[in-house]
Structure formats: structure tokens, C-alpha cells
Short mmCIF file of C-alpha atoms and ligand atoms in Angstrom, two decimals:
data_model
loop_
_atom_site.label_atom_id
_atom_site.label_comp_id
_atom_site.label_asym_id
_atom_site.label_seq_id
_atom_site.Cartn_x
_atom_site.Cartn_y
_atom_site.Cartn_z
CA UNK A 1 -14.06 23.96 -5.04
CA UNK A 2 -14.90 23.41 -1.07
CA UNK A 3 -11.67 22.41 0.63
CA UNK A 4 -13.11 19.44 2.78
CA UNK A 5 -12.13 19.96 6.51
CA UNK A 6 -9.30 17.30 7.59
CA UNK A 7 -11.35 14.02 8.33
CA UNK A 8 -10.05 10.10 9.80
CA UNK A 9 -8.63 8.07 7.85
CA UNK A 10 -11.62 5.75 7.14
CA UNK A 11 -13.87 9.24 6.76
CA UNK A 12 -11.38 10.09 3.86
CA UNK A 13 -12.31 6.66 2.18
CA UNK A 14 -15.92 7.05 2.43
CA UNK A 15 -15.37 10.35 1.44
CA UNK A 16 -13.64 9.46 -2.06
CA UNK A 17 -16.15 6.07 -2.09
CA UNK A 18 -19.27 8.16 -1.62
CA UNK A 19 -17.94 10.96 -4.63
CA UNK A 20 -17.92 7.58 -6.57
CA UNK A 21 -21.05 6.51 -5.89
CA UNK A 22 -22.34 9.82 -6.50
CA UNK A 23 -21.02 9.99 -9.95
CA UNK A 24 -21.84 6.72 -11.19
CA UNK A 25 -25.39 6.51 -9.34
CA UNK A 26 -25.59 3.89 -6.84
CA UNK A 27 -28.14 3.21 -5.33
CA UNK A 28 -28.34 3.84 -1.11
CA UNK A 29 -29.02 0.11 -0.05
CA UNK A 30 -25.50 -0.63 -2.16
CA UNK A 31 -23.91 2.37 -1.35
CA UNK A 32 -24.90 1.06 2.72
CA UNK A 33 -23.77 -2.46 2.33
CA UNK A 34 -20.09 -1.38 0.75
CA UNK A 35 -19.41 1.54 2.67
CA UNK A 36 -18.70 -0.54 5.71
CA UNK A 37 -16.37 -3.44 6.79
CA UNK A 38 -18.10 -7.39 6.10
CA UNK A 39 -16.19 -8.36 9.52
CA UNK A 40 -14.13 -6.86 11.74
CA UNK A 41 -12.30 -8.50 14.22
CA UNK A 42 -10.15 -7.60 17.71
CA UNK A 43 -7.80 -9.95 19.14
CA UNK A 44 -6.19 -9.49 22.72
CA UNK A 45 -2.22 -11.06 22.26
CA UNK A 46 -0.86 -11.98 25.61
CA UNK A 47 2.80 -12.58 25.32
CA UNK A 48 5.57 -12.92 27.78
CA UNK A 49 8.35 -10.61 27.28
CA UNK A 50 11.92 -11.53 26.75
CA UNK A 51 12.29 -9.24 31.03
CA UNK A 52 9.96 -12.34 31.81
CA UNK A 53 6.70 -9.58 32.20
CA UNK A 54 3.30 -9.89 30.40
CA UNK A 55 2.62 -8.07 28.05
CA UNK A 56 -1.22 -8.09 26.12
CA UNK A 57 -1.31 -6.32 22.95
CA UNK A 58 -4.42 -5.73 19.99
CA UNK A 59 -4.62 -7.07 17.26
CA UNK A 60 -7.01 -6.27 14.49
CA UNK A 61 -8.36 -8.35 11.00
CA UNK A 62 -11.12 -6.27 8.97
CA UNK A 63 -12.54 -8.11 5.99
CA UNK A 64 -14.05 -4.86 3.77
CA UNK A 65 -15.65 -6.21 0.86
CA UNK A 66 -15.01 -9.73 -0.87
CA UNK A 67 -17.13 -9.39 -3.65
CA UNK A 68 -14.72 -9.91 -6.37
CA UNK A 69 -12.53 -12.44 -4.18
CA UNK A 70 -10.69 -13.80 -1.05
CA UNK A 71 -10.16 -10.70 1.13
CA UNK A 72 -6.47 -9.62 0.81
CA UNK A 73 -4.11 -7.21 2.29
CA UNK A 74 -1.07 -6.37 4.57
CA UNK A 75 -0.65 -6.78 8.12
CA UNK A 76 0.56 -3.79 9.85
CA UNK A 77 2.59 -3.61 12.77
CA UNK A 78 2.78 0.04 14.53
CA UNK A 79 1.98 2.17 17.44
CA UNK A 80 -0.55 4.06 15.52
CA UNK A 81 -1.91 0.76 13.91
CA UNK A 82 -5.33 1.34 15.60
CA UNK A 83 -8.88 0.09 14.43
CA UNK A 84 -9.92 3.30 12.50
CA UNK A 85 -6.72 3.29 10.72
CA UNK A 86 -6.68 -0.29 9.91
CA UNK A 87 -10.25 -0.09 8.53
CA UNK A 88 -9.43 2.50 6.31
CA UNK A 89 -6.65 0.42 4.56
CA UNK A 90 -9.21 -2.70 4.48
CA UNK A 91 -11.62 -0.56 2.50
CA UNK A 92 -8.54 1.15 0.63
CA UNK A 93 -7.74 -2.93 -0.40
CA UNK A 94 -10.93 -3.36 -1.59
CA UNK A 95 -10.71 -0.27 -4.13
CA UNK A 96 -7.01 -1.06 -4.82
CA UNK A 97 -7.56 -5.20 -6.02
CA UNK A 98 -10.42 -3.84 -7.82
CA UNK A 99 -8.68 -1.19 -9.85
CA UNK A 100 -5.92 -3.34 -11.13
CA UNK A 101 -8.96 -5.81 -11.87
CA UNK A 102 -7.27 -8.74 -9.88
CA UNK A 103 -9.57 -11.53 -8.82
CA UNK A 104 -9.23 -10.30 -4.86
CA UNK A 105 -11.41 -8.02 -2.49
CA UNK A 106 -9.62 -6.28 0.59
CA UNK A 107 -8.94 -6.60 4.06
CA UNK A 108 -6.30 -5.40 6.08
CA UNK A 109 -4.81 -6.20 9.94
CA UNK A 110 -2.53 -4.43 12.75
CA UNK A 111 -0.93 -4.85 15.80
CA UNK A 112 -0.74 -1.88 17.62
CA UNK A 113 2.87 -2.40 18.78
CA UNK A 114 6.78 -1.03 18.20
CA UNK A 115 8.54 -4.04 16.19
CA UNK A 116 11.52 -1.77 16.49
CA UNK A 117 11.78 -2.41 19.96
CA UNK A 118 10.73 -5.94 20.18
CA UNK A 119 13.51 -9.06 20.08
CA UNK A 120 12.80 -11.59 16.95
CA UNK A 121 11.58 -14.10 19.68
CA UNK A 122 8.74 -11.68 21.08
CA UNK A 123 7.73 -11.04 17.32
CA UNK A 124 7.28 -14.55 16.91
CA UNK A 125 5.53 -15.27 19.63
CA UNK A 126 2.86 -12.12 19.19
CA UNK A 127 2.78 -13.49 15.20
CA UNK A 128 2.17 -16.98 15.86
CA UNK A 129 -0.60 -16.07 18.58
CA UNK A 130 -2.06 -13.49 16.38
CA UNK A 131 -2.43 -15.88 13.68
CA UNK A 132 -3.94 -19.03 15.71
CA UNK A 133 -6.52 -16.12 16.79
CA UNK A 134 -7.78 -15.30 13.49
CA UNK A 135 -7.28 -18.47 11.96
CA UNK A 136 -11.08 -19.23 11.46
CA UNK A 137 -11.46 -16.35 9.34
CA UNK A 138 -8.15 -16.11 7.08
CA UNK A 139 -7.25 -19.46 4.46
CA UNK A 140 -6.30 -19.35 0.85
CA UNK A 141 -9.99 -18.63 -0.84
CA UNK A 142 -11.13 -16.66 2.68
CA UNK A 143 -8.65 -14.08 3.58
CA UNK A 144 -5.01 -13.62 2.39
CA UNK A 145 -2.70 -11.41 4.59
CA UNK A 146 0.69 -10.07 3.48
CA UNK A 147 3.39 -7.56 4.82
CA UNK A 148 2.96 -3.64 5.44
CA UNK A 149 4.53 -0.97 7.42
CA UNK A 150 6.28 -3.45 10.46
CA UNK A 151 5.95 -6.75 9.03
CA UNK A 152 8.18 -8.52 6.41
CA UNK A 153 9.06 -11.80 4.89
CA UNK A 154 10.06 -13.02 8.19
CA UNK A 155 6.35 -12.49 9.54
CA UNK A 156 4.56 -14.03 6.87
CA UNK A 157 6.55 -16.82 7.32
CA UNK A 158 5.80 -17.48 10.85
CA UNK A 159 2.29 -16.89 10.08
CA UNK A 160 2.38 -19.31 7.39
CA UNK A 161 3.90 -22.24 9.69
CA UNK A 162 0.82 -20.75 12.41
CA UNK A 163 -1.79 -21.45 9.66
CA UNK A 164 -0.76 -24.50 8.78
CA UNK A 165 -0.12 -26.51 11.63
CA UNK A 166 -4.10 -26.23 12.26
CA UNK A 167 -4.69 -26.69 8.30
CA UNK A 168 -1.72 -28.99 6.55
CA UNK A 169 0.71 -26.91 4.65
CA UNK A 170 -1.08 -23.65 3.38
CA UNK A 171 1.58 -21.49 1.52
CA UNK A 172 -1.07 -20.02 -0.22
CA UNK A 173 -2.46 -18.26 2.96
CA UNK A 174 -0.19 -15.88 2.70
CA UNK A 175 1.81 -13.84 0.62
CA UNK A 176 4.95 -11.82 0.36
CA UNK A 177 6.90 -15.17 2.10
CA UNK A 178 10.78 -15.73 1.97
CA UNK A 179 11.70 -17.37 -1.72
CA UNK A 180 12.31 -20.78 0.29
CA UNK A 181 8.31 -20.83 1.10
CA UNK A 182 6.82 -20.66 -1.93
CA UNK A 183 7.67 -16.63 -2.17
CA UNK A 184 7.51 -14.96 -5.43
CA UNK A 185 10.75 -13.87 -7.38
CA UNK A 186 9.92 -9.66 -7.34
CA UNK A 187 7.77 -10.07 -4.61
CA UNK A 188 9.66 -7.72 -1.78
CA UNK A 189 10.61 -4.80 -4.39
CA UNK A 190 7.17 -4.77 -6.19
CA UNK A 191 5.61 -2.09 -4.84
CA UNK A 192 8.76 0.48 -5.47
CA UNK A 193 8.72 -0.99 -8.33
CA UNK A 194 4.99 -0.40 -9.19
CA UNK A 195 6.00 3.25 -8.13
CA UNK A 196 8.36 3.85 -10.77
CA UNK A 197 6.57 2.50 -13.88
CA UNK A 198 3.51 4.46 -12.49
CA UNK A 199 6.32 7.64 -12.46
CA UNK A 200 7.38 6.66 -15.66
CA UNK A 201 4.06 6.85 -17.09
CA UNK A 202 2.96 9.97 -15.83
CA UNK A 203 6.31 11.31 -17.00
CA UNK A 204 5.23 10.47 -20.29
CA UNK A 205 1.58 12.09 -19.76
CA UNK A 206 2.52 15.22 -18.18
CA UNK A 207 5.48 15.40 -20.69
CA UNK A 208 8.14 15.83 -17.77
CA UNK A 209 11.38 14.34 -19.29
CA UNK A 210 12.54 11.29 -16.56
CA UNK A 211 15.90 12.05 -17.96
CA UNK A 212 17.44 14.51 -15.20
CA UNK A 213 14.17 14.73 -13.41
CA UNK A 214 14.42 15.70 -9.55
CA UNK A 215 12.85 13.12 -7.24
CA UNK A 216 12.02 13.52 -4.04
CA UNK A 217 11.33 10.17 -1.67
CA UNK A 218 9.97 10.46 2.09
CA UNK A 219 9.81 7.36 3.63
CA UNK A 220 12.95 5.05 2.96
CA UNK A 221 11.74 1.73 3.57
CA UNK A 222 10.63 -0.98 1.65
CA UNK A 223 8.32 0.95 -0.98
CA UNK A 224 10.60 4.16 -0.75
CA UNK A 225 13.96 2.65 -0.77
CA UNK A 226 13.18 0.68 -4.10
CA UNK A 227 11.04 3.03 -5.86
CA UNK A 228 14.21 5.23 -5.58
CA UNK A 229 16.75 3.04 -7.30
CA UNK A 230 14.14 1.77 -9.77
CA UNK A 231 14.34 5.91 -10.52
CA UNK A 232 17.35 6.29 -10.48
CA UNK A 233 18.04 3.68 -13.14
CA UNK A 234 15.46 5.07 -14.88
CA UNK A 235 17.75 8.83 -15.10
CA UNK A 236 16.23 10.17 -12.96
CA UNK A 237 17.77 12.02 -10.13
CA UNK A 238 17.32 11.67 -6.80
CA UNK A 239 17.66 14.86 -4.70
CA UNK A 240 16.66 14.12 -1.37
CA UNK A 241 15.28 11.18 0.34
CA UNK A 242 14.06 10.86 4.60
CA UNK A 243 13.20 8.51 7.19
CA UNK A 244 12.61 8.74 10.67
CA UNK A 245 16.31 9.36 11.54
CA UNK A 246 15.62 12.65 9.72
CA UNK A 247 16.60 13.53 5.51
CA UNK A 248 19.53 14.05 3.54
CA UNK A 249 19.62 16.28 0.23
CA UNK A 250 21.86 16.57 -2.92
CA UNK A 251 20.94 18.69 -5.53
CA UNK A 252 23.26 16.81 -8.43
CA UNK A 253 21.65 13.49 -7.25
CA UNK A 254 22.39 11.21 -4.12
CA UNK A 255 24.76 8.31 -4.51
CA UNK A 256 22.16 5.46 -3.41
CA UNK A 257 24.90 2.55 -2.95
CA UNK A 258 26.84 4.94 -0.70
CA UNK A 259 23.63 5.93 1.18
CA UNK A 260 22.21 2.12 1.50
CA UNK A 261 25.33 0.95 2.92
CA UNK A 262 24.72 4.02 5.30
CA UNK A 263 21.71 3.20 6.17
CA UNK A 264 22.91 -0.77 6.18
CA UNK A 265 25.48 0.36 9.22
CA UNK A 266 23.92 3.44 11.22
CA UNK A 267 20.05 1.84 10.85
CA UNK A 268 18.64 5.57 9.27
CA UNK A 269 19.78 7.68 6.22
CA UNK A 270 20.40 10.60 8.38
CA UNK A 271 24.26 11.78 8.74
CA UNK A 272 25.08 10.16 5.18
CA UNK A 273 28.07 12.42 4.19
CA UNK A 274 27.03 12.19 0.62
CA UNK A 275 24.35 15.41 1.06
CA UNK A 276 23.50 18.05 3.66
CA UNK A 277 20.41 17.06 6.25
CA UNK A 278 17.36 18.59 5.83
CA UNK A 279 13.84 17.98 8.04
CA UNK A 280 10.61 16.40 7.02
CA UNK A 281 8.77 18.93 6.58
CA UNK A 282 11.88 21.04 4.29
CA UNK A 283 12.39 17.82 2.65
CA UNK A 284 8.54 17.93 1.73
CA UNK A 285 8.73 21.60 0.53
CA UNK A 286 11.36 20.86 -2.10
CA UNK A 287 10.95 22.03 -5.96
CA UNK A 288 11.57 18.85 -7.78
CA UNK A 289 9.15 17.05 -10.46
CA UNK A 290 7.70 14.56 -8.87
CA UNK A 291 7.42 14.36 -4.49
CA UNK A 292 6.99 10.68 -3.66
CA UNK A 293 5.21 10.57 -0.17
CA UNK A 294 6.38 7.03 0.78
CA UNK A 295 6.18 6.48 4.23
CA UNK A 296 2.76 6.85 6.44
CA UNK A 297 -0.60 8.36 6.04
CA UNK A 298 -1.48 12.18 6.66
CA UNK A 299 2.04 13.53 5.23
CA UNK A 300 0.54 15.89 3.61
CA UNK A 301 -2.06 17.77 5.29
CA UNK A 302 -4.20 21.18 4.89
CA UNK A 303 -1.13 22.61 6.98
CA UNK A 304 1.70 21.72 4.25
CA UNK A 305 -0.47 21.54 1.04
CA UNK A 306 0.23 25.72 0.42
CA UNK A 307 4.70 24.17 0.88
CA UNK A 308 4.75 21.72 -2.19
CA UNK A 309 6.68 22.71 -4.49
CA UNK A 310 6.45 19.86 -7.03
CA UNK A 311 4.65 19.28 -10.17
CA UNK A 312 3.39 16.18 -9.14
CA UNK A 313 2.64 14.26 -6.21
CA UNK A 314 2.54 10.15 -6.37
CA UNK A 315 1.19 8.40 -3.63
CA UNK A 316 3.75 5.51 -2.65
CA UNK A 317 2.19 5.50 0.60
CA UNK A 318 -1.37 4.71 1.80
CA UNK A 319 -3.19 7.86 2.05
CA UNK A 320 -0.48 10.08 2.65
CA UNK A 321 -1.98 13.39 1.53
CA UNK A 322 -5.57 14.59 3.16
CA UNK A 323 -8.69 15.14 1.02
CA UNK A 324 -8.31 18.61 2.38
CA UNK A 325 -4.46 18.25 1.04
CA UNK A 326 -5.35 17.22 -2.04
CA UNK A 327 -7.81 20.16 -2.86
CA UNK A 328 -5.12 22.73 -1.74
CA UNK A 329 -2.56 20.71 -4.12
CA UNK A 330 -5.53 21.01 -7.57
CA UNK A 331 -6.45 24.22 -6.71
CA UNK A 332 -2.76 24.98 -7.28
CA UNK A 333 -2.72 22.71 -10.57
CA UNK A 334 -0.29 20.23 -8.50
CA UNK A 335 -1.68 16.42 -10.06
CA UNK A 336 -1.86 13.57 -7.18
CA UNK A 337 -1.28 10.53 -8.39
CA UNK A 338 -3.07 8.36 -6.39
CA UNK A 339 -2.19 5.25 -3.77
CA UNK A 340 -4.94 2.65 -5.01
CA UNK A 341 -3.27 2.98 -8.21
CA UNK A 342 0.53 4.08 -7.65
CA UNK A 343 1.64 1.35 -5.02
CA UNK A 344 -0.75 -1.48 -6.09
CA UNK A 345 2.56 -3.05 -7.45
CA UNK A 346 2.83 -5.06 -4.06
CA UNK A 347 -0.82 -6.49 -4.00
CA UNK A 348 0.04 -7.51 -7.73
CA UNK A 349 2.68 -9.49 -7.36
CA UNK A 350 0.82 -11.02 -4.39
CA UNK A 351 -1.53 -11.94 -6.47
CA UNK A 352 0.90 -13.90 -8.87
CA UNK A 353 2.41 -15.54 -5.58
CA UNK A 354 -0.94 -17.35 -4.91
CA UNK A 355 -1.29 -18.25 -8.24
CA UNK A 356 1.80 -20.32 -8.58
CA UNK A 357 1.01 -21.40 -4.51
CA UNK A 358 -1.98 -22.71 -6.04
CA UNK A 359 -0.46 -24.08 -9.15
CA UNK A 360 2.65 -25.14 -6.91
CA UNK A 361 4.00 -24.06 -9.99
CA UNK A 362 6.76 -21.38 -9.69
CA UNK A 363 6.95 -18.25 -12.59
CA UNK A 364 10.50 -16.89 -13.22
CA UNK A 365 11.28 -12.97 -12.26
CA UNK A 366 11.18 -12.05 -16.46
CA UNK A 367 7.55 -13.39 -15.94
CA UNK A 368 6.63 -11.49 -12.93
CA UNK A 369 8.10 -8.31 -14.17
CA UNK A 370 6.30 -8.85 -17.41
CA UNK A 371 3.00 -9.46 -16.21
CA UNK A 372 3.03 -7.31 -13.46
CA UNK A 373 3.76 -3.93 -15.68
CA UNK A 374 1.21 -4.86 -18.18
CA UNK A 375 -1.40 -4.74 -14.99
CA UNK A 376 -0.08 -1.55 -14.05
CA UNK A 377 0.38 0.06 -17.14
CA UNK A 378 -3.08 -1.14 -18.19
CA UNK A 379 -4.66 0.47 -14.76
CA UNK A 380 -2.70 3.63 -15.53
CA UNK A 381 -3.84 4.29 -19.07
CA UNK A 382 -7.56 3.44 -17.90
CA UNK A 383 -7.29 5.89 -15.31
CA UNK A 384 -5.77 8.97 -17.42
CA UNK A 385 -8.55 8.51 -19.96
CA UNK A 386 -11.31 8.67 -17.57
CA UNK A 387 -9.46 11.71 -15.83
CA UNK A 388 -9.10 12.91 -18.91
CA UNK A 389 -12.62 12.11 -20.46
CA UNK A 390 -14.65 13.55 -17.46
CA UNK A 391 -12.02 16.43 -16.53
CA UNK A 392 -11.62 14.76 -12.75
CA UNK A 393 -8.73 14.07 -10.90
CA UNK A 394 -6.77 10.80 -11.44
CA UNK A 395 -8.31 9.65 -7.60
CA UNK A 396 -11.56 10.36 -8.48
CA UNK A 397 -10.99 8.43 -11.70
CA UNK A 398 -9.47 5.57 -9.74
CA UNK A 399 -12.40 5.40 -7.60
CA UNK A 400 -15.23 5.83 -10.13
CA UNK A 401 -13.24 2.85 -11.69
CA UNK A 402 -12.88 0.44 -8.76
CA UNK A 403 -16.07 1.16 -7.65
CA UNK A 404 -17.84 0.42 -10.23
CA UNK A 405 -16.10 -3.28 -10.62
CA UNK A 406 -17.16 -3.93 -7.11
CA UNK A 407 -20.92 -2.39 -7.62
CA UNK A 408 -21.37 -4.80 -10.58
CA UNK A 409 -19.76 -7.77 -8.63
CA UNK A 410 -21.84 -6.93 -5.65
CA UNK A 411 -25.12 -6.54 -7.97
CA UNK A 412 -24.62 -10.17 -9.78
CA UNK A 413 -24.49 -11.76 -6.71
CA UNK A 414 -27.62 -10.65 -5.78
CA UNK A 415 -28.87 -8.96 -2.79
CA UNK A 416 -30.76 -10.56 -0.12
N1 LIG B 501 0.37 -4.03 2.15
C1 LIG B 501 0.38 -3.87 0.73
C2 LIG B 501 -0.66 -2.85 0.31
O1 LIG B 501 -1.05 -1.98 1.05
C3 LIG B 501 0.28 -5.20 -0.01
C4 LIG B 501 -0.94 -5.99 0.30
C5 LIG B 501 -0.91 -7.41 -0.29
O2 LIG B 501 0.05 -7.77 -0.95
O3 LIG B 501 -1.89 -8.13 -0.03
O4 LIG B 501 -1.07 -2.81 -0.82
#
């Protein structure tokens, strides 16, 4: 197999989208109008600083494809949260809502910023302005944004209250809100949890006991941080785990109460006395069973493929390991399971947020959990039989699958 050279972000998309297309025959005026974003949108956010300076910073909304719904995805708030990037994850949305078959299509926004260094008043204020720019497009059956990397409850929040005080109260606008705001029970630790049923599955596939099975987890934040306990309750074992403070390993399993209330006190997992530090890119060269890449895109890269040392690789990330990555990693017989299907927990549980916004009717958490593993579990087993079936990779699967959804919705519809 040709190991592709390392491409953008949005190239890698295309580059999965168009192996889709390929394989399941669409046509070029189809494969034209889907490759590309419906809208895409750049905002200029002046906001005065808490020093009493200006300060004007970009923000971004790309609608990809809304063929089988609203547009939905996060909003992310980083340095690196630039237009190519962001239109990457739109189109990544689009593929994600389709292969879990929920009733959305995908979108995604950014603000190229550091929240880390900003005060809670300069968030709001670069939030609230943000969403009173993009208002026109966004509303419950137009475009629903929720968090990502940067953004949390908080955020969605104050872009809720933005929303509606141009459109009478809109809860459904956005998801992943605070309980108090129409908020899902499940909501916040759905994606880590989506992470470890998806683990759990494969477990079962590639006949890997979970009992005793070595985990690795880069990126301890919101996805990372829960798939890890979820994991650990599961028997498995967590041996090391990283952030940007740098990573901690323990080969007999790290104590995850002791290294939360760590984290809760020093703001980063590194210096937990309950393991020995390691770097990012030891960390990511660890044997262990499964390596969950859980923190930003381009992890793993042509230049780290030849390091893993795990016997599978699970997306909890978006795009964290290259095309080029990924070839190095089959070539090697190393399985990636893939992001559209491994953290599409959070867009799930989304999903059942606007339903009971709609329904202003509220589910309980048995519910949620209930429905939102028989989504998953369904995707997963749909995925390993095509994989299976057609001797592909479980991406290429993935893709063949959630492109073909969209095709067909995109087809009905008729074109012009
Ligand atoms: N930001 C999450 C993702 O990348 C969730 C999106 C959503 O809930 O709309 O899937």
C-alpha cells in the first residue's frame, strides 16, 4: 500500500471522503457538491480586555452538509482553531451524525484564542458577541453548536441566553448546557463514555480480555479524563495517562481518585506522586492494548507511526493519527479505531438533549445511557461487518457507511 504523504487536516477528510466515493461509485457532480462546506462563515470579535485594551479576535461557523438535518457540532476555542482546521471537523460532523444514523448533518466553529488565559468575564463577552454574529445562521432546525476542545457548559450557556434574547427562549439551540438549562443528564461524560463501550467492543472483536488490559490515555480532559475511569471500572488498567503539563506512568495501574484530585489542585496530571513522569511522545510509544489518542489532531504522525507499540489504536480525539499514520500503523497490523465512530458518544447524547428541548420533556440518565449504547453499539457492529465483509479498515468502513447515508439523502432531495 502507498503511504499517503502527510496532508491538512481538511485534505485528510477529502482524502478518506473521496476513497468512499470511490468505492461506492458516486458520481463527480455529487462527489463536487459534498466535498465542500454549504457556508462558511468569519466573524471579527472585538472585545475589551479586562487591562482595558482592545482586543479583535476570529471567529469561524462552517455549515458542511445538512442533508440529513440541522447542521450540528462543537465550538472550539484554541490558538490553532484556524479555518482549515475548523472545516475539517465541520465535514468530520457531517460523516460522524451520519454514521450513528442521527437525524443531524455537521458543522463546526472556533475562536482562534487561549481560554486558558482569558478571565470568565472576557469569555463572556467574546461568547456573547460571537453568538449575536452568527445568529442568522444557527437556531434549533438551522444549526446546533455544542462544546469542544475550549468551550464547556459554561459557554453554551452564555450562548444560549445570546440566542435567545434576539429569538425568545431557545434551549434547543444549543447543546451540551448546564443541567439547570435544559442540559441532558450524561451529557458532559458522553463522549468518554462513548470511548469505552467502543473499547469494550473491540475488546470483544479482537478477543483482548478488558480484564487487566493496559490502557494508555493522552489527552486528560473532558473525553480523556472520563473515558479513563469508564475503563477503569470496566478492569481495565490504566498505565499511563498525559496532558499538557506533561504524563505520568504506573505499570500496576494509576490510582485515578488520587490523580483527579491532583489534577483538581496543581491544574495538570504532571508531578502526581502516584507514578513516574514520562513525555508525550514516550507516553505514546508505550506497549499496552489499546493507545487512546485523546487530546488534539496530528498525534500521531508518519514520524511516530514506526513508535506504537499497541495493538490497537482508538481515536478519542478528532483526527489524531495522519492518513500517512494510519498506513504505517496497518502495514504493521496495528487496527485504528476510528474518531467518526469512537467519540460520537458526545454528538449522541446531544442529540437526545434537543429532543427532550424540543419535547420540553426531560429523559432520566438510565434512559440516556440506554439509548445512547444501543446507537453506539449498533454503529460498531455495522462497521466491523463491513470491515470485515470487504477486508478494509474500520475508517474506511465508517466512511463507505456515512457516506453513503448522506449520498442517498443528498440524491432524494434532488439536485438542481
Ligand atoms: N464536539 C463534539 C464532537 O466533535 C460534540 C459535537 C456535538 O455535540 O454537537 O463530536
Amino acid at each position: 500500500m502507498a503511504i499517503p504523504t502527510e496532508m491538512t487536516p481538511f485534505q485528510a477528510v477529502v482524502y478518506y471522503f473521496d476513497q468512499a466515493c470511490d468505492r461506492l461509485g458516486v458520481n463527480d457532480e455529487i462527489r463536487a457538491l459534498m466535498c465542500t462546506p454549504d457556508r462558511e462563515v468569519r466573524v471579527e470579535l472585538p472585545v475589551r480586555m479586562d487591562d482595558g485594551g482592545l482586543q479583535v479576535f476570529i471567529g469561524y461557523r462552517i455549515q458542511h452538509n445538512n442533508a440529513r438535518g440541522p447542521y450540528k457540532g462543537g465550538v472550539r476555542y484554541h490558538p490553532e482553531a484556524d479555518e482549515e482546521e475548523v472545516r475539517a471537523l465541520a465535514s468530520l460532523m457531517t460523516w460522524k451524525t451520519a454514521l450513528v444514523d442521527i437525524p443531524f448533518g455537521g458543522a463546526k466553529g472556533g475562536i482562534q484564542c487561549d481560554p486558558r488565559s482569558m478571565s470568565s468575564r472576557e469569555l463572556q463577552t467574546m461568547t456573547r458577541r460571537f453568538t449575536h454574529s452568527i445568529c442568522q445562521i444557527i437556531g434549533v432546525n438551522r444549526d446546533v453548536p455544542a462544546p469542544d476542545v475550549g468551550t464547556n457548559a459554561q459557554t453554551m450557556a452564555w450562548m444560549m441566553a445570546a440566542y435567545s434574547e434576539e429569538n425568545g427562549y431557545s434551549p434547543g439551540v444549543v447543546t451540551g448546557k448546564p443541567m439547570e438549562l435544559g442540559g441532558s443528564p450524561g451529557r458532559n461524560e458522553a463522549t468518554g463514555k462513548g470511548v469505552s463501550l467502543m473499547v469494550r467492543e473491540a475488546a470483544e472483536g479482537f478477543q483482548i480480555p478488558l480484564r487487566d488490559a493496559t490502557v494508555v490515555v493522552q489527552g486528560f480532559g473532558n473525553v480523556g479524563s472520563w473515558a479513563a475511569k469508564y475503563l477503569d471500572q470496566m478492569g481495565c488498567r490504566i498505565i499511563a495517562v498525559s496532558d499538557v503539563s506533561g504524563g505520568v506512568r504506573n505499570g500496576g495501574g494509576l490510582d485515578l481518585d488520587g490523580l483527579q484530585a491532583h489534577l483538581d489542585s496543581t491544574g495538570g496530571v504532571f508531578g502526581f506522586s502516584g507514578g513516574d513522569a514520562v513525555t508525550n511522545e514516550e507516553l505514546l510509544a508505550l506497549e499496552c492494548d489499546f493507545l487512546v489518542p485523546a487530546a488534539l489532531g496530528g498525534a500521531i504522525h508518519s514520524g511516530n507511526a514506526a513508535n506504537i507499540n499497541a495493538r490497537l489504536v482508538v481515536e478519542g480525539a478528532n483526527h489524531p493519527v495522519t492518513p500517512g499514520a494510519e498506513a504505517v500503523l496497518t502495514q504493521r497490523g496495528i487496527p485504528c479505531l476510528p474518531d467518526l465512530l469512537v467519540n460520537a458518544g458526545g454528538v449522541t447524547v446531544s442529540y437526545f438533549e434537543w429532543a427532550q428541548n424540543i419535547q420540553r420533556f426531560p429523559w432520566d440518565l438510565e434512559r440516556v445511557n440506554k439509548e445512547l449504547e444501543d446507537i453506539l453499539v449498533r454503529a460498531y457492529r455495522a462497521v466491523e461487518e463491513k470491515a470485515k465483509a470487504e477486508n478494509i479498515t474500520f475508517r474506511e468502513s465508517a466512511f463507505a457507511i456515512a457516506v453513503e447515508r448522506v449520498v442517498r439523502a443528498v440524491e432524494l432531495q434532488g439536485l438542481p
